Coordinates of C-alpha atoms in Angstrom, one line a residue:
X162 CA 19.0 -14.4 -16.3
X163 CA 17.8 -14.2 -12.7
X164 CA 21.4 -14.7 -11.4
X165 CA 23.2 -12.3 -13.8
X166 CA 20.7 -9.5 -13.4
X167 CA 20.0 -9.8 -9.7
X168 CA 20.0 -6.6 -7.8
X169 CA 21.7 -6.8 -4.4
X170 CA 19.8 -5.5 -1.4
X171 CA 22.1 -4.3 1.3
X172 CA 21.4 -4.4 5.0
X173 CA 21.0 -0.6 5.4
X174 CA 18.4 -0.7 2.6
X175 CA 16.5 -3.5 4.4
X176 CA 16.5 -1.5 7.6
X177 CA 15.2 1.7 6.0
X178 CA 12.5 -0.1 4.0
X179 CA 11.4 -2.2 6.9
X180 CA 11.0 1.0 9.0
X181 CA 8.9 2.4 6.1
X182 CA 6.7 -0.7 6.2
X183 CA 6.2 -0.4 9.9
X184 CA 5.3 3.3 9.6
X185 CA 2.9 2.6 6.8
X186 CA 1.3 -0.3 8.8
X187 CA 0.7 1.9 11.8
X188 CA -0.4 4.8 9.7
X189 CA -3.0 2.8 7.9
X190 CA -4.1 1.2 11.2
X191 CA -4.5 4.7 12.8
X192 CA -6.7 5.8 9.9
X193 CA -8.9 2.8 10.4
X194 CA -9.1 3.2 14.2
X195 CA -10.0 6.9 14.0
X196 CA -12.9 6.0 11.6
X197 CA -14.1 3.3 13.9
X198 CA -13.7 5.2 17.2
X199 CA -15.4 8.5 16.2
X200 CA -18.8 8.1 14.7
X201 CA -19.0 11.7 13.3
X202 CA -16.0 10.9 11.1
X203 CA -17.9 8.2 9.2
X204 CA -18.4 10.2 6.0
X205 CA -18.2 8.6 2.6
X206 CA -14.8 10.2 1.6
X207 CA -13.2 9.0 4.8
X208 CA -14.8 5.6 4.4
X209 CA -13.1 5.4 1.0
X210 CA -9.9 6.4 2.7
X211 CA -10.4 3.4 5.1
X212 CA -10.7 1.0 2.1
X213 CA -7.5 2.5 0.7
X214 CA -5.9 2.1 4.1
X215 CA -6.8 -1.6 4.2
X216 CA -5.0 -2.1 0.9
X217 CA -2.0 -0.1 2.1
X218 CA -1.9 -2.1 5.4
X219 CA -2.0 -5.4 3.5
X220 CA 0.6 -4.1 1.1
X221 CA 2.9 -3.0 3.9
X222 CA 2.7 -6.4 5.6
X223 CA 3.5 -8.4 2.4
X224 CA 6.4 -6.1 1.5
X225 CA 7.7 -6.4 5.1
X226 CA 7.8 -10.1 4.8
X227 CA 9.5 -9.9 1.4
X228 CA 12.2 -7.5 2.6
X229 CA 12.9 -9.7 5.6
X230 CA 13.2 -12.8 3.5
X231 CA 15.0 -11.3 0.5
X232 CA 13.9 -14.2 -1.8
X233 CA 16.5 -15.7 -4.1
X234 CA 14.3 -18.3 -5.9
X235 CA 10.8 -19.4 -6.5
X236 CA 9.2 -20.8 -3.4
X237 CA 5.7 -21.3 -2.0
X238 CA 6.0 -18.3 0.4
X239 CA 7.6 -16.2 -2.5
X240 CA 4.5 -16.8 -4.7
X241 CA 2.1 -16.2 -1.8
X242 CA 3.8 -12.9 -0.9
X243 CA 3.9 -11.9 -4.5
X244 CA 0.2 -12.6 -5.0
X245 CA -0.8 -10.6 -1.9
X246 CA 1.4 -7.6 -2.7
X247 CA 0.1 -7.7 -6.3
X248 CA -3.5 -7.6 -5.2
X249 CA -3.0 -5.0 -2.5
X250 CA -0.8 -2.7 -4.5
X251 CA -3.1 -2.8 -7.5
X252 CA -6.1 -2.3 -5.3
X253 CA -4.4 0.7 -3.7
X254 CA -4.1 2.3 -7.2
X255 CA -7.8 1.9 -7.8
X256 CA -8.9 3.2 -4.5
X257 CA -6.6 6.3 -4.8
X258 CA -8.2 7.1 -8.2
X259 CA -11.7 6.2 -6.8
X260 CA -11.3 8.9 -4.0
X261 CA -10.3 11.5 -6.6
X262 CA -13.3 10.6 -8.8
X263 CA -15.7 10.7 -5.8
X264 CA -14.4 14.2 -4.8
X265 CA -14.7 15.4 -8.4
X266 CA -18.3 14.3 -8.7
X267 CA -19.2 15.5 -5.2
X268 CA -17.5 19.0 -5.4
X269 CA -17.4 19.9 -9.1
X270 CA -20.7 18.2 -10.2
X271 CA -22.3 19.2 -6.9
X272 CA -24.1 15.8 -6.7
X273 CA -23.6 13.9 -3.5
X274 CA -26.3 11.3 -4.6
X275 CA -24.4 10.6 -7.8
X276 CA -21.1 10.4 -6.0
X277 CA -22.6 8.0 -3.4
X278 CA -24.0 5.8 -6.2
X279 CA -20.5 5.3 -7.5
X280 CA -19.3 3.6 -4.3
X281 CA -20.7 0.2 -5.3
X282 CA -18.8 0.4 -8.6
X283 CA -15.7 1.4 -6.7
X284 CA -15.9 -1.8 -4.7
X285 CA -16.5 -3.9 -7.8
X286 CA -13.6 -2.4 -9.6
X287 CA -11.1 -1.7 -6.8
X288 CA -11.4 -5.2 -5.3
X289 CA -12.6 -7.2 -8.3
X290 CA -10.1 -6.2 -11.0
X291 CA -7.0 -6.7 -8.8
X292 CA -8.4 -10.0 -7.6
X293 CA -9.1 -11.2 -11.2
X294 CA -5.6 -10.1 -12.4
X295 CA -3.9 -11.8 -9.4
X296 CA -5.8 -15.1 -9.9
X297 CA -5.0 -15.1 -13.6
X298 CA -1.3 -14.4 -12.9
X299 CA -1.2 -17.2 -10.3
X300 CA -3.0 -19.7 -12.6
X301 CA -0.6 -19.0 -15.4
X302 CA 2.4 -19.2 -13.1
X303 CA 3.5 -15.6 -13.8
X304 CA 4.1 -14.6 -10.1
X305 CA 7.4 -15.6 -8.6
X306 CA 11.0 -14.6 -8.1
X307 CA 12.0 -11.4 -10.0
X308 CA 15.6 -11.0 -8.8
X309 CA 14.7 -7.6 -7.4
X310 CA 14.8 -6.2 -10.9
X311 CA 11.7 -4.1 -10.3
X312 CA 11.3 -4.9 -6.6
X313 CA 13.5 -4.7 -3.4
X314 CA 13.7 -8.2 -2.1
X315 CA 10.1 -9.2 -2.5
X316 CA 8.5 -11.3 -5.2
X317 CA 6.4 -10.0 -8.1
X318 CA 6.3 -11.2 -11.7
X319 CA 8.7 -14.1 -12.5
X320 CA 11.6 -12.5 -14.3
X321 CA 12.2 -15.7 -16.3
X322 CA 8.8 -15.6 -17.9
X323 CA 9.0 -14.7 -21.6
X324 CA 6.1 -12.3 -21.3
X325 CA 7.2 -10.8 -18.0
X326 CA 7.0 -7.2 -19.2
X327 CA 3.3 -7.7 -20.3
X328 CA 2.5 -9.1 -16.8
X329 CA 4.3 -6.4 -15.1
X330 CA 2.1 -4.0 -16.9
X331 CA -1.1 -5.9 -16.2
X332 CA -0.3 -6.5 -12.5
X333 CA 0.6 -2.9 -11.7
X334 CA 2.4 -0.6 -14.1
X335 CA -0.4 0.1 -16.5
X336 CA -2.7 1.1 -13.6
X337 CA 0.2 3.2 -12.1
X338 CA 0.5 5.1 -15.4
X339 CA -3.3 5.7 -15.5
X340 CA -3.1 7.0 -11.9
X341 CA -0.3 9.4 -13.0
X342 CA -2.4 10.8 -15.7
X343 CA -5.8 10.8 -13.9
X344 CA -5.0 12.2 -10.4
X345 CA -3.4 15.5 -11.4
X346 CA -6.2 16.3 -13.9
X347 CA -9.0 15.5 -11.4
X348 CA -7.4 17.4 -8.5
X349 CA -6.6 20.4 -10.7
X350 CA -10.3 20.6 -11.8
X351 CA -11.4 20.4 -8.2
X352 CA -9.0 23.2 -7.2
X353 CA -10.2 25.4 -10.0
X354 CA -13.8 24.8 -9.1
X355 CA -13.2 25.6 -5.4
X356 CA -11.3 28.8 -6.3
X357 CA -14.1 29.9 -8.5
X358 CA -16.7 29.2 -5.9
X359 CA -14.6 30.9 -3.2
X360 CA -14.2 34.0 -5.4
X361 CA -18.0 34.1 -6.1
X362 CA -18.7 33.7 -2.4
X363 CA -16.4 36.5 -1.4
X364 CA -18.4 38.9 -3.4
X365 CA -21.4 38.3 -1.2
X366 CA -19.8 37.4 2.1
X367 CA -16.7 39.5 2.5
X368 CA -16.8 39.3 6.3
X369 CA -16.8 35.5 6.2
X370 CA -13.9 35.1 3.7
X371 CA -11.8 37.7 5.6
X372 CA -12.1 35.6 8.7
X373 CA -8.7 34.1 9.7
X374 CA -10.2 30.8 10.6
X375 CA -12.1 30.5 7.2
X376 CA -8.9 31.5 5.3
X377 CA -6.8 29.0 7.3
X378 CA -9.2 26.1 6.6
X379 CA -9.5 27.0 2.9
X380 CA -5.7 27.3 2.4
X381 CA -5.2 24.0 4.3
X382 CA -7.7 22.2 2.0
X383 CA -6.1 23.8 -1.0
X384 CA -2.7 22.5 0.1
X385 CA -4.0 19.0 0.6
X386 CA -5.6 18.9 -2.9
X387 CA -2.2 20.0 -4.2
X388 CA -0.2 17.5 -2.2
X389 CA -2.3 14.3 -2.9
X390 CA -1.2 13.8 -6.5
X391 CA 2.3 15.2 -5.9
X392 CA 2.9 12.8 -3.0
X393 CA 1.5 9.9 -4.9
X394 CA 3.8 10.6 -7.9
X395 CA 6.8 11.3 -5.7
X396 CA 6.4 8.0 -3.9
X397 CA 5.7 5.8 -7.0
X398 CA 7.9 7.4 -9.6
X399 CA 11.0 5.5 -8.5
X400 CA 9.5 2.1 -9.3
X401 CA 8.4 3.5 -12.6
X402 CA 12.0 4.6 -13.3
X403 CA 13.4 1.2 -12.5
X404 CA 10.8 -0.4 -14.7
X405 CA 11.7 1.8 -17.7
X406 CA 15.4 1.1 -17.0
X407 CA 14.6 -2.6 -17.1
X408 CA 13.0 -2.2 -20.5
X409 CA 16.0 -0.2 -21.7
X410 CA 18.3 -2.9 -20.5
X411 CA 20.2 -0.4 -18.4
X412 CA 22.2 -1.3 -15.3
X413 CA 21.3 2.0 -13.6
X414 CA 18.3 0.2 -12.1
X415 CA 20.8 -1.5 -9.7
X416 CA 21.8 1.9 -8.2
X417 CA 21.5 1.6 -4.4
X418 CA 20.0 5.0 -4.0
X419 CA 17.4 4.3 -6.6
X420 CA 16.7 0.9 -5.1
X421 CA 16.2 2.5 -1.6
X422 CA 13.9 5.2 -3.0
X423 CA 11.9 2.5 -4.8
X424 CA 11.5 0.5 -1.5
X425 CA 10.4 3.6 0.5
X426 CA 8.0 4.7 -2.2
X427 CA 6.3 1.4 -2.5
X428 CA 5.9 1.0 1.2
X429 CA 5.3 4.5 2.6
X430 CA 1.8 5.3 1.1
X431 CA -0.1 4.3 4.3
X432 CA 2.1 6.6 6.4
X433 CA 1.8 9.4 3.9
X434 CA -2.0 9.2 4.0
X435 CA -1.9 9.2 7.8
X436 CA 0.2 12.3 7.9
X437 CA -2.1 14.2 5.5
X438 CA -5.5 13.0 6.8
X439 CA -4.9 12.4 10.5
X440 CA -1.9 14.2 11.8
X441 CA -2.4 17.3 9.6
X442 CA -6.1 17.4 10.1
X443 CA -6.6 19.8 13.1
X444 CA -9.9 18.3 14.3
X445 CA -8.6 14.7 14.4
X446 CA -5.2 15.7 15.7
X447 CA -6.7 17.5 18.6
X448 CA -8.9 14.5 19.4
X449 CA -6.0 12.2 19.4
X450 CA -4.0 14.5 21.7
X451 CA -7.0 14.8 24.0
X452 CA -7.4 11.1 24.1
X453 CA -3.7 10.5 24.8
X454 CA -3.6 13.2 27.5
X455 CA -6.8 11.8 29.1
X456 CA -5.3 8.3 29.3
X457 CA -2.1 9.7 30.7
X458 CA -3.9 11.6 33.4
X459 CA -6.0 8.5 34.2
X460 CA -2.8 6.5 34.6
X461 CA -1.3 9.3 36.8
X462 CA -4.4 9.5 39.0
X463 CA -4.6 5.7 39.2
X464 CA -0.9 5.4 40.3
X465 CA -1.4 8.2 42.8
X466 CA -4.5 6.5 44.2
X467 CA -2.6 3.2 44.5
X468 CA 0.3 4.9 46.2
X469 CA -2.0 6.7 48.6
X470 CA -3.8 3.4 49.5
X471 CA -0.5 1.7 50.1
X472 CA 0.7 4.6 52.3
X473 CA -2.5 4.5 54.3
X474 CA -2.3 0.7 54.7
X475 CA 1.3 0.9 56.0
X476 CA 0.6 3.6 58.7
X477 CA -2.2 2.3 60.9
X478 CA -0.4 3.2 64.2
X479 CA 0.1 6.7 63.2
X480 CA -3.6 7.1 62.3
X481 CA -4.6 5.6 65.7
X482 CA -2.2 8.0 67.5
X483 CA -3.7 11.0 65.8
X484 CA -7.2 9.9 66.7
X485 CA -8.6 11.9 69.7
X486 CA -10.1 10.1 72.7
X487 CA -13.5 11.6 72.0
X488 CA -13.5 10.1 68.6
X489 CA -12.7 6.7 70.0
X490 CA -15.5 7.1 72.5
X491 CA -18.0 7.9 69.8
X492 CA -16.9 4.9 67.8
X493 CA -17.4 2.6 70.7
X494 CA -20.9 4.0 71.3

């Protein structure tokens, strides 16, 4: 079965997906670095984003290894890579939903204390459930070579297992479906609440709401709340389509375009989060630009100083010739 249904992964697909893995790795790493570097950014929502970025970073690394190797059979590194990607990918689903729940409780319920109290449960669920599922799948020998039926070169659930569909659901797909249903609802409720609050505020503070800066920040936040579930679904839907095609026994799941989109979607989440929450966040983007410019100027000044010192060191005669006799006399005194 593994040989007859195997999906070929072409070189150009590998290149594109590996590039996506690299972007996701550095995107997740940048989110973590900005949180560590700037103390005032250490809010609870951004802390949750860091936990999500850890999952996405680990996921990108495991997928990168799988796409480089293009496994063709069960092996020790295949099983290890499959276990790591299963844990990281499932954890990413949980943290994505956890952030939406936190924002819903914080904004709609207007209770920061209640939202903060949920963080401990987020840790227990978002790390604990994926770990338990992964350990169970490993113990029952369910993780292994899947012939790229619902992957792109990497290992996941052993395609030869009789109950492989059940384990595909348990190790990812069922949580993906829950995220599809949960994220749009939560973010729509948050958007509705913000619009109502904004409308109520405008009745009492027309000058504030007519401010270009206030309007710009409000519209930017509104766009982000719209983009979060849309981007998640657009990235993940291709793997879902291939899973459904596998259930239907269709050969359309081998389509190279669909396979490539699946590979990008599974590996680009960290980069997408970086674009939204770092590069498209003016306060953080301006800090990064200032930091890079400052370092560039320091390098420029340092190189100029070195060049000047070298120039001075190589022209002692000229300096002596330009020195007046009176100065020499003073120095001798």
